[in-house]
Coordinates of C-alpha atoms in Angstrom, one line a residue:
X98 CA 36.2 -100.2 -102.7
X99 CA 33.2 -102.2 -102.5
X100 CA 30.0 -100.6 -101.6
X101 CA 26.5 -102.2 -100.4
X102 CA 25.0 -104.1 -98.0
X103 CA 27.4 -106.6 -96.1
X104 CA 25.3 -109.9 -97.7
X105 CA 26.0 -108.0 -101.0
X106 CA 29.7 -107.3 -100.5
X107 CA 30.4 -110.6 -99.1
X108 CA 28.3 -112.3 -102.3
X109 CA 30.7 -110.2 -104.8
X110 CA 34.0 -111.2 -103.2
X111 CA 32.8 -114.9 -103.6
X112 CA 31.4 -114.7 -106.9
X113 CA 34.9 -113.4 -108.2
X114 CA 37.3 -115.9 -105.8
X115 CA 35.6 -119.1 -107.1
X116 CA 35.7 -117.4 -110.5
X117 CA 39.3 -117.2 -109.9
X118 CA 40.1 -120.0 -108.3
X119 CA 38.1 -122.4 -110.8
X120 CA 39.7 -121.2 -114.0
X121 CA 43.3 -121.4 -112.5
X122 CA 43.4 -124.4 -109.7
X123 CA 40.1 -126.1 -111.4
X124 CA 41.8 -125.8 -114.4
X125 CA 44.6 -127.7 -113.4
X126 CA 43.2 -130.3 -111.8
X127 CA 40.7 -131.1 -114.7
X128 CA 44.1 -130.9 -116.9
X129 CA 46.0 -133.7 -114.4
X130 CA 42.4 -135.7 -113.3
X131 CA 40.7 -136.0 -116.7
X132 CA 43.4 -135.1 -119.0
X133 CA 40.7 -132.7 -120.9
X134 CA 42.8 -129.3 -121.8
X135 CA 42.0 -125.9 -124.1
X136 CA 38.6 -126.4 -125.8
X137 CA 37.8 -129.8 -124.2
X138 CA 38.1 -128.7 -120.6
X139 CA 35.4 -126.0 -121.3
X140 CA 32.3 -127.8 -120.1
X141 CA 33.8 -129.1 -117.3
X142 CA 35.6 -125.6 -116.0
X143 CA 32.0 -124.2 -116.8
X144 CA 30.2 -126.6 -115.2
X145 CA 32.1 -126.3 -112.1
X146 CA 31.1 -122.7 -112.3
X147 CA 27.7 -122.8 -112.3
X148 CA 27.6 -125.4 -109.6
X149 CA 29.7 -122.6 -107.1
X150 CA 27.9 -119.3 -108.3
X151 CA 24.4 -121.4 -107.3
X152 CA 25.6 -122.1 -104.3
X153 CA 27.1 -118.6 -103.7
X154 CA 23.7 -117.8 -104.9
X155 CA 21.4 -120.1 -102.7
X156 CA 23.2 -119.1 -99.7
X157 CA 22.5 -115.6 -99.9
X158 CA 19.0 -116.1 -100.6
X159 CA 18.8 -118.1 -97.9
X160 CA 20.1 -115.8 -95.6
X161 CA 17.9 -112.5 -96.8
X162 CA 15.0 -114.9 -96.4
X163 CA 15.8 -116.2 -92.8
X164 CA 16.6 -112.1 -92.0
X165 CA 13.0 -111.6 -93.8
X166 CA 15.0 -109.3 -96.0
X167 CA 14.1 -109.8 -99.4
X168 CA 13.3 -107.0 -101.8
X169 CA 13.7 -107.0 -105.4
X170 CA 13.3 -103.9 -107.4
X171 CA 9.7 -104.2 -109.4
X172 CA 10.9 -103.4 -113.0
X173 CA 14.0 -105.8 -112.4
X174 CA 11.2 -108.5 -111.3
X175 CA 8.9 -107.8 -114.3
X176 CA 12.3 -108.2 -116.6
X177 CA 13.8 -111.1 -115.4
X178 CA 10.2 -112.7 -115.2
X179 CA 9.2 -112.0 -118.7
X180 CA 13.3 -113.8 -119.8
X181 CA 12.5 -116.6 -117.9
X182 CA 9.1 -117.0 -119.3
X183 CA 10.7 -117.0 -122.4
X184 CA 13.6 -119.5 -121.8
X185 CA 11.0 -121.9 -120.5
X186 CA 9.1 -121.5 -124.1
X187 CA 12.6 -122.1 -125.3
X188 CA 13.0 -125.2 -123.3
X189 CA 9.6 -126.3 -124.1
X190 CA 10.6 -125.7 -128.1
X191 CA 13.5 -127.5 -127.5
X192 CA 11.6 -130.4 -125.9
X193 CA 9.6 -131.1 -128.7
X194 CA 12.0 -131.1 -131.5
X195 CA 13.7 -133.2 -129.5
X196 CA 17.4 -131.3 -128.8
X197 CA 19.5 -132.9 -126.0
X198 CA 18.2 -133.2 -122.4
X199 CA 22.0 -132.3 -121.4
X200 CA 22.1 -129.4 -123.7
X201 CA 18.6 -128.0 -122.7
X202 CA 19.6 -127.9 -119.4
X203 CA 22.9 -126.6 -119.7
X204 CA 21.6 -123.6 -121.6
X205 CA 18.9 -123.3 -119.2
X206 CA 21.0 -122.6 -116.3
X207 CA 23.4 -120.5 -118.2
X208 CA 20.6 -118.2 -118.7
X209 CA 19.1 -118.4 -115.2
X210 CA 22.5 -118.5 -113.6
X211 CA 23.3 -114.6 -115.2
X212 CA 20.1 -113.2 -114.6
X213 CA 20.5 -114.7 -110.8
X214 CA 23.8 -112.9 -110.6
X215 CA 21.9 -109.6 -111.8
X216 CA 19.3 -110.1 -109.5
X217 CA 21.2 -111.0 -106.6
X218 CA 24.3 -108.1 -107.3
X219 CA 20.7 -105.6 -107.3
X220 CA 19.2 -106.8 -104.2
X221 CA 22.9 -106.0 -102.5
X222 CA 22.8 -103.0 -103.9
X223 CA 26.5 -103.6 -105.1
X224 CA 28.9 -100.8 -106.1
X225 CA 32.1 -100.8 -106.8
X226 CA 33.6 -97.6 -106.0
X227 CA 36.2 -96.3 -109.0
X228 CA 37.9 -93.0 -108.4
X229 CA 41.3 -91.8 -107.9
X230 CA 41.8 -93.5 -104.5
X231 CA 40.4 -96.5 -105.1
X232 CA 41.5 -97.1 -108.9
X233 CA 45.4 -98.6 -108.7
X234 CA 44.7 -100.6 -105.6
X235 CA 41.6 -102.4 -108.4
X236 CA 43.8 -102.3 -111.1
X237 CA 46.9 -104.2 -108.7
X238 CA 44.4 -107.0 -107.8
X239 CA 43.0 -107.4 -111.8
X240 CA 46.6 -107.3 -112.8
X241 CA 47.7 -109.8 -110.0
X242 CA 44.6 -112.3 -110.8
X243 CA 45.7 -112.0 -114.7
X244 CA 49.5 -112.4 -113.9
X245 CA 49.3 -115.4 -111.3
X246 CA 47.2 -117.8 -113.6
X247 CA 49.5 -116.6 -116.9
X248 CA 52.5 -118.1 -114.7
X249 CA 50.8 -120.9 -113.2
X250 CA 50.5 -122.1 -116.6
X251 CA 47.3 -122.1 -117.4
X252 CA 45.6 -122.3 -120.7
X253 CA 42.9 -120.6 -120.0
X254 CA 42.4 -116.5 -120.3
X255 CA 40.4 -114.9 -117.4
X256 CA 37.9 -113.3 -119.9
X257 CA 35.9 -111.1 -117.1
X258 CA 39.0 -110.1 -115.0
X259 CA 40.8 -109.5 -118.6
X260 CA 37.6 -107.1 -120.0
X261 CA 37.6 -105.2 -116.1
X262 CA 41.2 -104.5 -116.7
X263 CA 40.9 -103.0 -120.2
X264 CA 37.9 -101.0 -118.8
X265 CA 39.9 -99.8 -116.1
X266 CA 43.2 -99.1 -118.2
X267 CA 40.5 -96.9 -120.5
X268 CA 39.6 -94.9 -117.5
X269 CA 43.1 -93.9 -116.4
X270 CA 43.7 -92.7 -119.8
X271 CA 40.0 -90.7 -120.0
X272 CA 41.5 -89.1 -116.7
X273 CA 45.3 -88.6 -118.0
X274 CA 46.2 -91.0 -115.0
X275 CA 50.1 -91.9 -116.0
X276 CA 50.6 -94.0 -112.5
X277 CA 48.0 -95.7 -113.3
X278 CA 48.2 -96.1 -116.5
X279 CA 51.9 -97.9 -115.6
X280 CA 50.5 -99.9 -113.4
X281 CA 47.8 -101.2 -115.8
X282 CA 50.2 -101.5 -118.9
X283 CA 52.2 -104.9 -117.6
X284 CA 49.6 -107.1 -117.4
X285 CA 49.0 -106.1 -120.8
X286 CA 52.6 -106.6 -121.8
X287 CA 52.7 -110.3 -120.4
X288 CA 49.7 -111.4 -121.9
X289 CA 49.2 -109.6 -125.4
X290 CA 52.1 -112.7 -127.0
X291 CA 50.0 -115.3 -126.1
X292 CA 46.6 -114.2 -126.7
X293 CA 44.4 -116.2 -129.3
X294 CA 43.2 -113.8 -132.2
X295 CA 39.5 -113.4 -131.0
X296 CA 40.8 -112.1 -127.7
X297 CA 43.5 -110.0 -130.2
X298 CA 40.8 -108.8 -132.3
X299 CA 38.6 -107.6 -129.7
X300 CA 41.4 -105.8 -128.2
X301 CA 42.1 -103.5 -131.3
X302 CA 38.4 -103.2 -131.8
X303 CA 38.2 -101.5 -128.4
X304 CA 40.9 -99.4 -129.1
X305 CA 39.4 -98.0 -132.2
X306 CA 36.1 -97.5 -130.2
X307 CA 38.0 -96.0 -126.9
X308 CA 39.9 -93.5 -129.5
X309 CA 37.0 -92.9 -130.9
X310 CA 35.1 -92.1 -128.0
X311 CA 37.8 -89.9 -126.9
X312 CA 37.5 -87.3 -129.8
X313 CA 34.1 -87.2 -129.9
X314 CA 34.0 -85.9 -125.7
X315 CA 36.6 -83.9 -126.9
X316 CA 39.7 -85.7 -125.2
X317 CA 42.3 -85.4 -127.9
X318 CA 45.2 -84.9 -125.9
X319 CA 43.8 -88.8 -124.5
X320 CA 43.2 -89.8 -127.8
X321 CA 46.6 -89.5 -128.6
X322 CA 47.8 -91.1 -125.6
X323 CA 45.9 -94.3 -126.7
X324 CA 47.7 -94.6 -129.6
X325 CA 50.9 -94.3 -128.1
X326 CA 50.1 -96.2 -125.5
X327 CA 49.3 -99.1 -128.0
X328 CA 51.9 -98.4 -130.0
X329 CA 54.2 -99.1 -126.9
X330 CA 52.6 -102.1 -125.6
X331 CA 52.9 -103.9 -129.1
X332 CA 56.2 -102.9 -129.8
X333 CA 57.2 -103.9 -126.0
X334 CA 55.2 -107.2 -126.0
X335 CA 56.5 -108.3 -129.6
X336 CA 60.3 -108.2 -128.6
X337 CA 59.5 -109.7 -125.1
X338 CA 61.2 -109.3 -121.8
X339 CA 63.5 -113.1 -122.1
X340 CA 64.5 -111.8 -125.6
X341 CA 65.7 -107.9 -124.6
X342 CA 67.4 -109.6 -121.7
X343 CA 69.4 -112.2 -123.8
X344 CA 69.8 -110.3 -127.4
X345 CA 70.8 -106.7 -126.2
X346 CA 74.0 -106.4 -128.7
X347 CA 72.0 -108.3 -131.2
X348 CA 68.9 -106.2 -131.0
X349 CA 69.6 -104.7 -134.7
X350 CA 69.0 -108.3 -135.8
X351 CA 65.5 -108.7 -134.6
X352 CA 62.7 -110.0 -137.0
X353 CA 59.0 -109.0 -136.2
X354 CA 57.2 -112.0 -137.3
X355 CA 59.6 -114.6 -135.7
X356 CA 58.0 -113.0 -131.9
X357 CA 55.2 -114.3 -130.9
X358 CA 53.0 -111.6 -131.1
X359 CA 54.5 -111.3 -134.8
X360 CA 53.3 -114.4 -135.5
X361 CA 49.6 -113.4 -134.1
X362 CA 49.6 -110.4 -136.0
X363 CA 51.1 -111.9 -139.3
X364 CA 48.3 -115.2 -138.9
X365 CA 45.3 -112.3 -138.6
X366 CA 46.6 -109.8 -141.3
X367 CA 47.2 -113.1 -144.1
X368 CA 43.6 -114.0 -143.7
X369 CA 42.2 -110.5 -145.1
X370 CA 45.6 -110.6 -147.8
X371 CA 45.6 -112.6 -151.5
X372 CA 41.7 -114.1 -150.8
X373 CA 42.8 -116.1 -147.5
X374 CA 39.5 -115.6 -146.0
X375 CA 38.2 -119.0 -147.5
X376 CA 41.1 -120.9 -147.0
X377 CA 41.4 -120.1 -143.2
X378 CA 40.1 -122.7 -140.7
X379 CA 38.7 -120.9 -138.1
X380 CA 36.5 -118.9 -140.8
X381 CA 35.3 -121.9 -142.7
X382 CA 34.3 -123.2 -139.3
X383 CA 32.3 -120.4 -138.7
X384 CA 30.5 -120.2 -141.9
X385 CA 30.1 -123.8 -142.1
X386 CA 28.0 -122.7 -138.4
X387 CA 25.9 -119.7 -140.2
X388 CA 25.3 -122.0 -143.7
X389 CA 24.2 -124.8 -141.1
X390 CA 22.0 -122.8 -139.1
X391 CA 20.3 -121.3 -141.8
X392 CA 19.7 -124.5 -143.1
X393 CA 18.4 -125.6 -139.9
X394 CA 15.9 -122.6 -139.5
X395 CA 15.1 -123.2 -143.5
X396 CA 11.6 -121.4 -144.6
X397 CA 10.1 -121.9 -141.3
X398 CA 8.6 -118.6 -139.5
X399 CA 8.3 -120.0 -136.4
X400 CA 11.6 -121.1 -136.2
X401 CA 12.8 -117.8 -137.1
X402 CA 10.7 -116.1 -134.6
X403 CA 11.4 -118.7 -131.3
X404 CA 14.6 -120.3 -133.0
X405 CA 14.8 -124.5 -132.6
X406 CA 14.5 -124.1 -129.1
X407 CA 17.5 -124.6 -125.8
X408 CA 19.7 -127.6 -127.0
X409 CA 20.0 -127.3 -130.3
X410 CA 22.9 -128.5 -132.0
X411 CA 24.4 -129.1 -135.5
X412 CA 25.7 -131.8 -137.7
X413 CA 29.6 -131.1 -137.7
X414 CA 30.8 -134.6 -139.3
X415 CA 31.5 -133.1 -142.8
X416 CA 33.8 -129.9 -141.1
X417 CA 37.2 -129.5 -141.6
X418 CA 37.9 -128.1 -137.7
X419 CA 38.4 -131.2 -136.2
X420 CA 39.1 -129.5 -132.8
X421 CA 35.3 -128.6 -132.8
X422 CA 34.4 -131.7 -133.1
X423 CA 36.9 -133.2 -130.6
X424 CA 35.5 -131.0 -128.3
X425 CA 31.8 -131.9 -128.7
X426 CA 30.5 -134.0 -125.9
X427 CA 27.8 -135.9 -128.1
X428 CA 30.1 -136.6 -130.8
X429 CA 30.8 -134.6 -134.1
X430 CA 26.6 -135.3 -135.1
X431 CA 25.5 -133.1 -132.0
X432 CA 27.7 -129.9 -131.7
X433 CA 26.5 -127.2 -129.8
X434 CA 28.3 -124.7 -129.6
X435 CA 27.6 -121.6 -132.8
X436 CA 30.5 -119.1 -133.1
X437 CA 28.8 -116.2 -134.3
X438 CA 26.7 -114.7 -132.1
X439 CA 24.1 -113.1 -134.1
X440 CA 23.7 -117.1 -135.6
X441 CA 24.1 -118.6 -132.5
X442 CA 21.2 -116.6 -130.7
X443 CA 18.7 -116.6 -133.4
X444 CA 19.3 -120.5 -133.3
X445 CA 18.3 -121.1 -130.2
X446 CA 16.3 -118.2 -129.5
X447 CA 15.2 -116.9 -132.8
X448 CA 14.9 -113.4 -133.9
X449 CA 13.4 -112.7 -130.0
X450 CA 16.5 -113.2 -128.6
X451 CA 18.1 -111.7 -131.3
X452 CA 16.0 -108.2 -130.1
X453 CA 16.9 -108.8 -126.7
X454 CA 20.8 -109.3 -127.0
X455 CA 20.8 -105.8 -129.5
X456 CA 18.5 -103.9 -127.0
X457 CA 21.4 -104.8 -124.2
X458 CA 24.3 -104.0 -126.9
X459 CA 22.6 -100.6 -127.4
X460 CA 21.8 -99.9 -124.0
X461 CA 25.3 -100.0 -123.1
X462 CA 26.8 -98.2 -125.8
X463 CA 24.2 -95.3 -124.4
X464 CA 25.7 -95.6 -121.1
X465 CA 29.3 -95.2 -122.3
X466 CA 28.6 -92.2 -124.0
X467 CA 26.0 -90.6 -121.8
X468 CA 27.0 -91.6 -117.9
X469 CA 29.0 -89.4 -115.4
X470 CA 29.8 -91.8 -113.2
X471 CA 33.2 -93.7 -113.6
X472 CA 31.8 -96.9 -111.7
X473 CA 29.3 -97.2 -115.1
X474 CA 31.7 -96.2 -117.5
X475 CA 33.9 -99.3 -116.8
X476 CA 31.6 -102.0 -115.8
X477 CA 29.6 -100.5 -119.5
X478 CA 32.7 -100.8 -120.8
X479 CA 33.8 -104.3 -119.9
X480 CA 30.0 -105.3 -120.7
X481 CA 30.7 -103.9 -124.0
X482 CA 33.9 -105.9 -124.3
X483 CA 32.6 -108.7 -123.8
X484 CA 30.2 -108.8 -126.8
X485 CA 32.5 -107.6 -128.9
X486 CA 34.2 -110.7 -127.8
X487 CA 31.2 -112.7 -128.0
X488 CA 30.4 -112.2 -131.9
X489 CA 33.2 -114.4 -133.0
X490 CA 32.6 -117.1 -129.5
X491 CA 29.2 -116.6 -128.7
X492 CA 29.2 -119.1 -125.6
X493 CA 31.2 -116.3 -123.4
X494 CA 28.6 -113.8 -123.5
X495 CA 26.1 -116.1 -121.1
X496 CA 28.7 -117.8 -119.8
X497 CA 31.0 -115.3 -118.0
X498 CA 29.7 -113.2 -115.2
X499 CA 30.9 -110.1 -116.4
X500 CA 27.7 -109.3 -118.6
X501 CA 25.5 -109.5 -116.0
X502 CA 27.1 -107.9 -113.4
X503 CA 28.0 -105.0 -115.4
X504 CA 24.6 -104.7 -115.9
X505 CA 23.3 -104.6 -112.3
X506 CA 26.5 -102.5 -111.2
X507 CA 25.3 -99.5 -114.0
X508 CA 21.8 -100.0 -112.5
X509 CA 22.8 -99.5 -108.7
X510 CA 25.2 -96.3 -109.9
X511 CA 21.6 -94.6 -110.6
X512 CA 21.0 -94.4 -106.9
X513 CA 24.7 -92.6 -106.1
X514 CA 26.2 -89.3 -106.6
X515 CA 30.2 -89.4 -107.6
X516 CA 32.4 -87.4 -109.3
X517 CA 31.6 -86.7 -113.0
X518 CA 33.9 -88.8 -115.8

């Protein structure tokens, strides 16, 4: 399933068991050790991230340069140059207005951390072979991943293993795969009750696109089979397995909204009914963020153009979420983390990184509609999830691996012929 040199296959394998193993054991025993859980255990899960995918990542440099094999593609080396460049202006900026030494250096190896995984995924010419061999024995381990940490109890959603899974569950329906469209479906149905409404949203977003996308290459029959299939997995998922078990000669007296998934869908559709917008928390937290930001940038074209530099953070004290500012490590004065993603990057990286992030948005929405190759399609596909995901929880885009993977994945499918989409 996993094509490229054996450095390169090895490096994928361990980038995605310590992702694995981190969000689901790590998780745990940050839980039990420091009793930090949901939003507060972030930096430390993260943290613990960075510190294994730089080792992954120092290792394999170290061994290409001891085997005096060390290539990197030109354009790829003029890119990631001209980022870094960039990020250290960034840094610089940040420096002198005086942002956090923790936050500048957190953001800086977020940033230098993906474009390492991109790097290092291109020099091992990675590929991940998807066709109709190798696609349920993929879609058994995602769903396994996704299943195991769900029951071990964790809090945390595997957002890059989540976003592969949908990508790969969109392909089985572009090739009218039932087995493995069955296969793909249970994950889906154990995890749909208990997902927060970001991860929610995105999900109906995609379907919307995928449908969409279907018509236009002329898939109807597929099209159709996306909206049954959703259809099914909501209807499935809101009743749940425990409750079809226990409430068979009751199931005439089953309420919607009392099921889990009821109550997700009920708490999303009240914010856009009878003005609810303003009075929800999670929105006035996020335009708190924008209105702050905006004052932050104020009339200032340089700050508009570079952004306040790595670090920055805003005053929270006068929010009403107090969960963001339980969460902040420098108190509720100094919080760093910017929902919105268009807000977020022009923050930190002003309307330049704004450019950058839409040029990558873009590029992948090309690749979905123009590529052959099925490897491309999902890995565009679960890049493309993930920013959707990102514009309501901006800190996922840099900080899971899926982005910049996808990205080096769709670049090494240019040097391989397979099977047309």
């Amino acid at each position: 399933m996993i094509i490229g040199t054996k450095l390169g296959k090895s490096w994928v394998v361990y980038l995605f068991l310590t992702y694995i193993l981190i969000y689901s054991i790590g998780t745990k025993v940050i839980e039990i050790g420091l009793g930090k859980i949901g939003f507060a255990a972030i930096p430390y899960v993260r943290a613990l991230i960075v510190a294994s995918t730089l080792f992954g990542i120092f290792m394999f440099m170290l061994i290409k340069f001891i085997n005096r094999n060390f290539e990197i593609p030109k354009k790829d080396l003029i890119i990631v140059s001209l980022i870094l460049y960039y990020i250290i202006l960034t840094a610089c900026i940040g420096l002198y207005l005086g942002n956090s030494l923790l936050y500048i250096l957190s953001d800086m190896a977020y940033v230098i951390l993906g474009l390492m995984i991109y790097i290092v995924t291109r020099i091992g010419k990675v590929y991940i072979e998807i066709n109709m061999n190798t696609l349920n024995k993929i879609m058994l381990i995602t769903g396994l991943c996704l299943l195991i940490v769900k029951f071990m109890g964790v809090n945390s959603l595997l957002v890059s293993i989540f976003f592969i899974h949908a990508a790969l569950l969109t392909y089985a329906v572009f090739i009218f795969s039932f087995k493995s469209i069955l296969i793909n479906i249970i994950p889906l149905l154990v995890l749909l009750p208990s997902l927060n409404r970001t991860a929610f949203l995105t999900l109906i977003i995609l379907i919307g696109f995928t449908t969409f996308l279907m018509l236009l290459k002329g898939k109807v029959k597929q099209a159709f089979i996306i909206i049954f299939i959703t259809s099914f997995v909501i209807l499935f998922a809101s009743i749940g397995f425990s409750y079809v078990i226990n409430n068979l000669v009751q199931i005439s007296q089953w309420e919607f909204m009392s099921t889990p998934l009821g109550r997700r869908i009920y708490n999303t559709l009240i914010v856009f009914a009878d003005n609810s917008v303003s009075k929800d928390i999670s929105i006035q937290q996020r335009l708190f963020e924008v209105k702050a930001v905006l004052d932050s940038l104020g009339n200032n074209p340089l700050k508009w153009i570079f952004g306040v530099g790595l670090g920055g953070t805003l005053d929270m004290s006068t929010s009403l979420d107090t969960s963001v500012q339980s969460a902040a490590l420098l108190g509720e004065a100094d919080v760093h983390n910017v929902h919105i993603l268009p807000a977020a990057t022009v923050f930190r990286f002003g309307l330049v990184g704004l450019l950058v992030v839409t040029a990558i948005f873009f590029n992948i929405i090309k690749t979905l509609f123009k590529t052959k190759d099925p490897t491309a399609f999902v890995f565009a596909f679960a890049g493309f999830a993930i920013i959707i995901f990102s514009l309501s929880a901006s800190s996922f885009m840099i900080t899971e691996p899926i982005l910049w993977l996808s990205l080096a994945v769709i670049k090494n499918t240019m040097y391989r012929n397979t099977a047309p989409l």
